[in-house]
Short mmCIF file of C-alpha atoms and ligand atoms in Angstrom, two decimals:
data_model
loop_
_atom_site.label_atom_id
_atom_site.label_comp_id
_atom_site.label_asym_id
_atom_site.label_seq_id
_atom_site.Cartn_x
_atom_site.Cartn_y
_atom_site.Cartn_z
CA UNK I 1 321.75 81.28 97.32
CA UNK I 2 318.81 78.77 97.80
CA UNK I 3 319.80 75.26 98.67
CA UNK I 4 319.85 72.88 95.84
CA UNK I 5 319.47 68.76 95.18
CA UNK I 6 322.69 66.98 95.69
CA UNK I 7 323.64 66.56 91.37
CA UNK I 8 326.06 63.58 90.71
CA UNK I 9 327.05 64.15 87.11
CA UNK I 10 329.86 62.75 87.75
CA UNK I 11 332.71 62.10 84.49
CA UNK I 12 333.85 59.24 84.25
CA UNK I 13 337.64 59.69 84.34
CA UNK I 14 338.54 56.50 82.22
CA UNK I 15 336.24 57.82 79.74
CA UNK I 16 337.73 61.47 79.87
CA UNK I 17 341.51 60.38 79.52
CA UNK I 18 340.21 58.35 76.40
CA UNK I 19 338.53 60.79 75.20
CA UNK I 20 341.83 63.24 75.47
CA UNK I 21 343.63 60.56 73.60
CA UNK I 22 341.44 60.26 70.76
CA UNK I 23 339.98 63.89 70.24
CA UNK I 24 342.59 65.46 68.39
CA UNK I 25 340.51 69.19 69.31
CA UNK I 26 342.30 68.65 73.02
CA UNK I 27 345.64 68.12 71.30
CA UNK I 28 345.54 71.30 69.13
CA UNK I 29 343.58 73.20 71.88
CA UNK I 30 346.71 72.88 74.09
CA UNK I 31 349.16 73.53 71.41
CA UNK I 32 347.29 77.23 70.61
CA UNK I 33 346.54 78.08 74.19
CA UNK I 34 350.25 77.34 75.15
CA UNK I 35 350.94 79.93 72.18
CA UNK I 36 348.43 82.79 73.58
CA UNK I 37 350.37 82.62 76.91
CA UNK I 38 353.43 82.92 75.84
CA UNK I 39 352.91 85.58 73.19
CA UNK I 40 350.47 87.24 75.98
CA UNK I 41 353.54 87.06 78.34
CA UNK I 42 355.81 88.48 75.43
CA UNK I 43 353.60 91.62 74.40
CA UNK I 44 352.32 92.51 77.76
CA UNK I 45 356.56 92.28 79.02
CA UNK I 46 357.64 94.35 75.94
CA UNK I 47 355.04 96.71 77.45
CA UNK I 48 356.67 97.26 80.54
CA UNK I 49 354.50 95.26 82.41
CA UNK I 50 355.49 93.19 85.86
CA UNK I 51 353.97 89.53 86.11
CA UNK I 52 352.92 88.73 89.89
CA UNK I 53 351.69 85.54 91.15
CA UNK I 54 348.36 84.93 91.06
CA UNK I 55 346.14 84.50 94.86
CA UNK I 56 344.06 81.93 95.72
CA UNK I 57 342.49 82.42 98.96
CA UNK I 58 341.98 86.41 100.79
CA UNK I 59 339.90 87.98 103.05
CA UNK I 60 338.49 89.90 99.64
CA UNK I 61 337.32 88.76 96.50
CA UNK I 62 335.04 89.96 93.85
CA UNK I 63 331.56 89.77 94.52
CA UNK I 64 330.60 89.74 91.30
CA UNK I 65 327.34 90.62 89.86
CA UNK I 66 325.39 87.31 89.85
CA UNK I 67 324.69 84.65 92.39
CA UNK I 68 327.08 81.99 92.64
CA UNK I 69 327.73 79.23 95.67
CA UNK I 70 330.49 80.90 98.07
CA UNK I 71 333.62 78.99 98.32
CA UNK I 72 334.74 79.34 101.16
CA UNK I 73 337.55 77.84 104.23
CA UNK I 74 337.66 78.26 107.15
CA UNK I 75 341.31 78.76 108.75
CA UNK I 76 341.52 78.65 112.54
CA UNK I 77 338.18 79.59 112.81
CA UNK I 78 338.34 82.28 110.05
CA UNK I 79 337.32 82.63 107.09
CA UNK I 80 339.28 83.13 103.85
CA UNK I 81 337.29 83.55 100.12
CA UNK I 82 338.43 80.99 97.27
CA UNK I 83 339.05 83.92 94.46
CA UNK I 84 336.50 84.87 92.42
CA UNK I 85 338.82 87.57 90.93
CA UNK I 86 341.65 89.41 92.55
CA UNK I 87 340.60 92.94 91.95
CA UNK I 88 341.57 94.08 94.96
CA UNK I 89 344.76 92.60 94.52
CA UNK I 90 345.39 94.16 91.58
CA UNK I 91 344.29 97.85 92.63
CA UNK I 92 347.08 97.13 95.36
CA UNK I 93 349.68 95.56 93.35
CA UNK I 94 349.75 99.06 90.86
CA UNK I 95 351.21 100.84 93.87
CA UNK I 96 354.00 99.01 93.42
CA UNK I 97 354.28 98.24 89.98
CA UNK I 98 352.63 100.61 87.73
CA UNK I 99 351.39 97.93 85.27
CA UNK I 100 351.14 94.87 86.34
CA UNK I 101 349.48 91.33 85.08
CA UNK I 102 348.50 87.43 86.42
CA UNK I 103 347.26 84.59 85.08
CA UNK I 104 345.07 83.90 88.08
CA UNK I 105 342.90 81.13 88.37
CA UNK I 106 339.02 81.83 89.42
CA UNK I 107 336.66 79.91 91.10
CA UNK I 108 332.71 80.63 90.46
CA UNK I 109 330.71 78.23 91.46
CA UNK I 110 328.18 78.44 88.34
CA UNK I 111 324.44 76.73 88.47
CA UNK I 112 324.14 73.99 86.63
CA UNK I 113 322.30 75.64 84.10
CA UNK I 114 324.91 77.67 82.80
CA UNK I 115 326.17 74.63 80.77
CA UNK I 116 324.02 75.69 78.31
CA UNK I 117 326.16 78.63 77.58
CA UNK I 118 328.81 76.73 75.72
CA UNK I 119 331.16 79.32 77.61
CA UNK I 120 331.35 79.10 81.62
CA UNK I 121 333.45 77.03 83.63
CA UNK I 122 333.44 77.19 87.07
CA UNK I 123 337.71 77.03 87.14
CA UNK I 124 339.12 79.08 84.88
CA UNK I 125 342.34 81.13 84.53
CA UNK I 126 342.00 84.90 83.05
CA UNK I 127 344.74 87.03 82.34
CA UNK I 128 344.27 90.17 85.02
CA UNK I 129 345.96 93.30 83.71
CA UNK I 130 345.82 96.56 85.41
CA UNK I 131 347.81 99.74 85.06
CA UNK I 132 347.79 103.10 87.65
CA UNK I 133 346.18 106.53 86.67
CA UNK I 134 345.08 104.76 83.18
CA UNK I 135 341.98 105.62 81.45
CA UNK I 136 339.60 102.64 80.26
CA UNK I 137 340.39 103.86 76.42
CA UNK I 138 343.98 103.14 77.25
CA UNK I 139 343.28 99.90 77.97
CA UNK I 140 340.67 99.09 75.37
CA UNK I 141 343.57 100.21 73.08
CA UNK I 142 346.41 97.87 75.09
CA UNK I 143 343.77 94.65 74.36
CA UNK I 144 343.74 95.10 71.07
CA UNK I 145 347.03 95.08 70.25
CA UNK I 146 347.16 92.32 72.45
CA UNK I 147 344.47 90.27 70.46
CA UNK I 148 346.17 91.14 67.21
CA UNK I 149 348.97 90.05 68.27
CA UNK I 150 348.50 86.82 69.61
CA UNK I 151 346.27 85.97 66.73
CA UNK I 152 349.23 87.15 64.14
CA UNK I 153 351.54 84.39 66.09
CA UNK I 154 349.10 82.10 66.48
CA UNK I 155 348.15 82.16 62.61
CA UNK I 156 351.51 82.15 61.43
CA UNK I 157 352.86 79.29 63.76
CA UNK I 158 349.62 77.26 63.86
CA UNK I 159 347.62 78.34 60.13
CA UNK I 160 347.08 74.41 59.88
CA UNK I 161 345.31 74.55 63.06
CA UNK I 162 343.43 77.37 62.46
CA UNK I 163 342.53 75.94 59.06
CA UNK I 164 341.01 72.85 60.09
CA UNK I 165 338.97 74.41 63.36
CA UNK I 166 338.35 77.90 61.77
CA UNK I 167 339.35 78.63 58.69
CA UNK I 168 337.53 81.99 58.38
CA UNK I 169 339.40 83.55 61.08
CA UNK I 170 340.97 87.17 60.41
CA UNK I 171 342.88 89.51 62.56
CA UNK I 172 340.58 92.10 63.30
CA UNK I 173 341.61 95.86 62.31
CA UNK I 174 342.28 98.86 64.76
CA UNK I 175 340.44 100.32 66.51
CA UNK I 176 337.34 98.23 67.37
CA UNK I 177 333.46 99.15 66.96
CA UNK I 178 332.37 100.20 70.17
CA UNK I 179 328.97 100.41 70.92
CA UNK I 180 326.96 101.62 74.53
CA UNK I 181 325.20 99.32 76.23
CA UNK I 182 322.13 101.74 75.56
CA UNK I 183 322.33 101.97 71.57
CA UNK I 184 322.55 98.50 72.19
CA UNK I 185 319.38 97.81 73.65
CA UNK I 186 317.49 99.95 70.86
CA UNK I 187 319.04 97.95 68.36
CA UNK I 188 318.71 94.25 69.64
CA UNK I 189 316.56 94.63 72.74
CA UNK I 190 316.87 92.46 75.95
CA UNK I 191 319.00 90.17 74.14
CA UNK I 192 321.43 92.69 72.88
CA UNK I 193 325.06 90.78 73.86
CA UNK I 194 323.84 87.55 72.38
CA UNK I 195 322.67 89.14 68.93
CA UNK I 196 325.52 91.72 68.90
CA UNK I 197 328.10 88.66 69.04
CA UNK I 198 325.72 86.80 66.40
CA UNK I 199 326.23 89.67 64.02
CA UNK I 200 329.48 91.32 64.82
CA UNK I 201 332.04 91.01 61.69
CA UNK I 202 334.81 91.00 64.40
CA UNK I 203 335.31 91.96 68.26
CA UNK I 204 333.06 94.60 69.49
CA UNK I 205 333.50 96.93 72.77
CA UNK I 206 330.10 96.91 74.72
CA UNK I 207 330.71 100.55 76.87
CA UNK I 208 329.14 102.41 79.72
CA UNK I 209 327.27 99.54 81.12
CA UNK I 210 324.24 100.25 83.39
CA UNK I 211 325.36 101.41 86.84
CA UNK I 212 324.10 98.21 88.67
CA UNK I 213 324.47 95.89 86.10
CA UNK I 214 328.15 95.51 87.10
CA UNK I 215 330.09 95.31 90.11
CA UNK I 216 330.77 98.48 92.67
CA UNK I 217 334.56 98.42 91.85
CA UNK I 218 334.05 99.45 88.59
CA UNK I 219 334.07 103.89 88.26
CA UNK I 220 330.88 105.88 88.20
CA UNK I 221 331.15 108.27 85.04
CA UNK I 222 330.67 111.72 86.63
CA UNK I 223 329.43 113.08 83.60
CA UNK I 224 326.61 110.54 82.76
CA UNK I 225 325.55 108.65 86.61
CA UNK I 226 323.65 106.47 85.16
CA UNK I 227 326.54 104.26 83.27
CA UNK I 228 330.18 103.24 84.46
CA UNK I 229 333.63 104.12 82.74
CA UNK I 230 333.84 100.16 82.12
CA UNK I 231 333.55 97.65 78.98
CA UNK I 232 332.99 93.84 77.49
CA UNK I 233 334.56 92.66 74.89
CA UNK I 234 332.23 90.97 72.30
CA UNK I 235 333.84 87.82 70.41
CA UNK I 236 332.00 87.51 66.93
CA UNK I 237 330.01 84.22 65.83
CA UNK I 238 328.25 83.73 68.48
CA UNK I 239 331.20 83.59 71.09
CA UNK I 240 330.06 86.13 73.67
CA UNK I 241 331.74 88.31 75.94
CA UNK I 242 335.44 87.45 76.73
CA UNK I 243 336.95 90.70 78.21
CA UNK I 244 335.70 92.47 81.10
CA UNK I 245 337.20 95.91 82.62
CA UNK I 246 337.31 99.21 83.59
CA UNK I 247 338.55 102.25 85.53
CA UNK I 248 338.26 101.78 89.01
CA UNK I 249 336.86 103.70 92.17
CA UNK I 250 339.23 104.59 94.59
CA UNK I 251 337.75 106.88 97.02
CA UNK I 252 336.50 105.68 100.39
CA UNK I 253 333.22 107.51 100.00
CA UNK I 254 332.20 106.45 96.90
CA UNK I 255 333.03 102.89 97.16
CA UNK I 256 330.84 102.97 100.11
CA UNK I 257 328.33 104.29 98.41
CA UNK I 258 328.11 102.14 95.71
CA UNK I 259 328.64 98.91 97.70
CA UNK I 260 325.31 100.22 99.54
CA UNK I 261 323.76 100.87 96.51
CA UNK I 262 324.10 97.11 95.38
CA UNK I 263 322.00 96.34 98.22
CA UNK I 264 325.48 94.93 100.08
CA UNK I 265 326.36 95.28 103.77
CA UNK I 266 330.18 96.49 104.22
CA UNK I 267 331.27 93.72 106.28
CA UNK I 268 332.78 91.40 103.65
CA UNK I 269 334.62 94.47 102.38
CA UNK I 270 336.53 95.39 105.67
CA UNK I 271 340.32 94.96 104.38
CA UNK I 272 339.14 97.05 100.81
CA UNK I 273 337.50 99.89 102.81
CA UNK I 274 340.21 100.20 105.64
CA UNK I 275 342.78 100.52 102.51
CA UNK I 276 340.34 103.48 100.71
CA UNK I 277 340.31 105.58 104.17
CA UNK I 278 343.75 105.24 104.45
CA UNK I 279 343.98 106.94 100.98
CA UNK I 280 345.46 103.35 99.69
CA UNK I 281 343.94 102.94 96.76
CA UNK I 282 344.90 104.95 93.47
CA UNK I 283 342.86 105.20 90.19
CA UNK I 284 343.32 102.56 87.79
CA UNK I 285 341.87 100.87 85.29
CA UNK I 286 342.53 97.12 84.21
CA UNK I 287 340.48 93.79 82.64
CA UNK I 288 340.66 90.01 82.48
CA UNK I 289 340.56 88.55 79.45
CA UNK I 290 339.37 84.88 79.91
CA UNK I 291 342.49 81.95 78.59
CA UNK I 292 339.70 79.77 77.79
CA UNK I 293 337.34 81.39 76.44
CA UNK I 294 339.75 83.24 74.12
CA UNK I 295 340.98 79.55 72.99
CA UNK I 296 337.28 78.83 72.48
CA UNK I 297 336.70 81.84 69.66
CA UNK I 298 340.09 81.00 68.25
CA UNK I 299 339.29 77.80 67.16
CA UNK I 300 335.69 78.07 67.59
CA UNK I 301 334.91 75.39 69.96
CA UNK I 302 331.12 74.51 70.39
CA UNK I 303 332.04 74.56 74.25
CA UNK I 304 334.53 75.97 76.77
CA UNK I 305 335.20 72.70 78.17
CA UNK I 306 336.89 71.77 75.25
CA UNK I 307 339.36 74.58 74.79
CA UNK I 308 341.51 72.92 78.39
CA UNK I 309 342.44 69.53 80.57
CA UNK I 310 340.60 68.94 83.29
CA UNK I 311 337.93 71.52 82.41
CA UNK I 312 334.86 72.03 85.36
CA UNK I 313 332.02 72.62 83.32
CA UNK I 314 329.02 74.16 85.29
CA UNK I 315 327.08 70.78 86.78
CA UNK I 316 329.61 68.78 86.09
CA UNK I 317 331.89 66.63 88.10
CA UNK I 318 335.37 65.41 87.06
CA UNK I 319 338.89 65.39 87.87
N1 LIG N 1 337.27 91.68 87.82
C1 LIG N 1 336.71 91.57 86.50
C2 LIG N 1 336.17 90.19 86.28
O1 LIG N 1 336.71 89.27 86.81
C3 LIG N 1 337.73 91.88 85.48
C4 LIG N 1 338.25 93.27 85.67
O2 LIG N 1 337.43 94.19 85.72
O3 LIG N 1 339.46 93.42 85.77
O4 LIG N 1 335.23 90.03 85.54
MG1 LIG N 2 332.80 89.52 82.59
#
């Protein structure tokens, strides 16, 4: 990325502890994002699934699909990524563990501008699930019950929350719309996430996204070339996306391929190719729902930054 003017918006942490203090939203926030962990923990254990720990620095990390500052340290005189996302990780830890699931915490060093968004922060924690020889439908179908029911607990235990931050909030009904990225585009145009999450009546699966619009890990479907087996989740009102997954590619020559046909140079993806050749990796399929930004559509926050402690908004600078 191109260099950029040194920014000092710093916060000023007197400020920001009184602001904790008096805000009651940071209060409640905690209180219902406590609850979606624990009830995450509870459906996704019932499920059979193992929790691992998260990782915070590899020699692999997601490369995502838009331009962000590395993060990188070096470590006697190598060099280890600050996670982006531990996909690899997770394609590994499935060999092991069938279904597995983190909280892991990311680092994406956002521009500035992204503040505008009301829903980036540049450390944030999402909820990595992902389960061996899985289709993408059997995970669409494993985060919905998981939505439902974290929003059942969360609007029995906390309905006076929910009442005073978002009092129009339903649980949404099985199974969700689902809608391709293409029919998408003919409807709403360029703008189609934005518009789709202004109108939705409740979460909405955005499917087979654009081969290049997403990153190489995510499968080519054979049958159509053009799109990927992969999906968004859409919040309603204006909340965006807040899940992001898919099946995986496994196979050494196609993850080569695609890799190339980003436009990337292997290099940075040493440890994930020697692992393909060697026959390593297994299909999958997974997602990462974001903690924060589900908090945000729960109680409809304005902003992300309000839905945690400590929060890095994009530009920002802050304990
Ligand atoms: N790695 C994706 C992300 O961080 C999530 C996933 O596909 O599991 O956006
Ligand atoms: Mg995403």
């Amino acid at each position: 990325m191109a260099e950029v003017e040194k920014q000092d918006r710093r916060v000023d942490s007197v400020e920001l502890v009184k602001t904790y203090l008096e805000d009651e939203t940071y209060s409640d926030a905690l209180l219902v994002q406590s609850e979606i962990l624990r009830l995450s923990r509870e459906f996704l254990a019932e499920k059979g699934f193992v929790e691992i720990l998260p990782v915070i620095v590899s020699t692999i990390t997601d490369p995502l699909n838009h331009d962000v500052f590395e993060a990188q340290i070096d470590y006697y005189g190598n060099k280890y990524y600050v996670t982006k996302s531990m996909i690899l990780q997770k394609q590994v830890s499935v060999l092991i563990h069938d279904k597995i699931f983190s909280f892991s915490p990311n680092l994406r060093l956002e521009t500035a501008e992204k503040y505008s968004s009301g829903r980036h922060l540049i450390d944030f924690v999402q909820l990595d699930i992902e389960a061996k020889e899985t289709k993408r439908e059997e995970i669409m179908d494993l985060m919905e019950d998981l939505i439902i029911y974290v929003l059942k607990g969360i609007l029995t235990k906390y309905s006076g929350i929910i009442e005073k931050y978002h009092p129009n909030l339903t649980v949404p009904k099985k199974p969700f719309q689902k809608i391709s990225v293409k029919k998408a585009k003919e409807l709403y145009g360029d703008d189609y996430e934005k518009i789709l999450s202004e109108r939705a009546e409740g979460p909405v699966w955005l499917i087979d996204i654009p081969l290049l619009n997403r990153e190489f890990y995510d499968k080519q479907d054979m049958d159509n070339p053009d799109v990927l087996l992969d999906f968004d989740l859409i919040y309603p009102e204006g909340h965006g996306e807040g899940i992001s997954g898919g099946e995986r590619e496994h196979e050494y020559e196609q993850i080569v391929k695609r890799i190339k046909l980003k436009g990337n140079g292997l290099e940075s993806y040493e440890d994930y190719l020697k692992l393909a050749k060697e026959g390593l990796l297994k299909h999958s399929a997974g997602c990462g729902i974001g903690i924060e930004r589900f908090t945000k559509y729960i109680l409809d926050l304005d902003h992300v930054e309000k839905s945690r402690l400590f929060a890095k908004a994009p530009g920002k600078y802050t304990i």
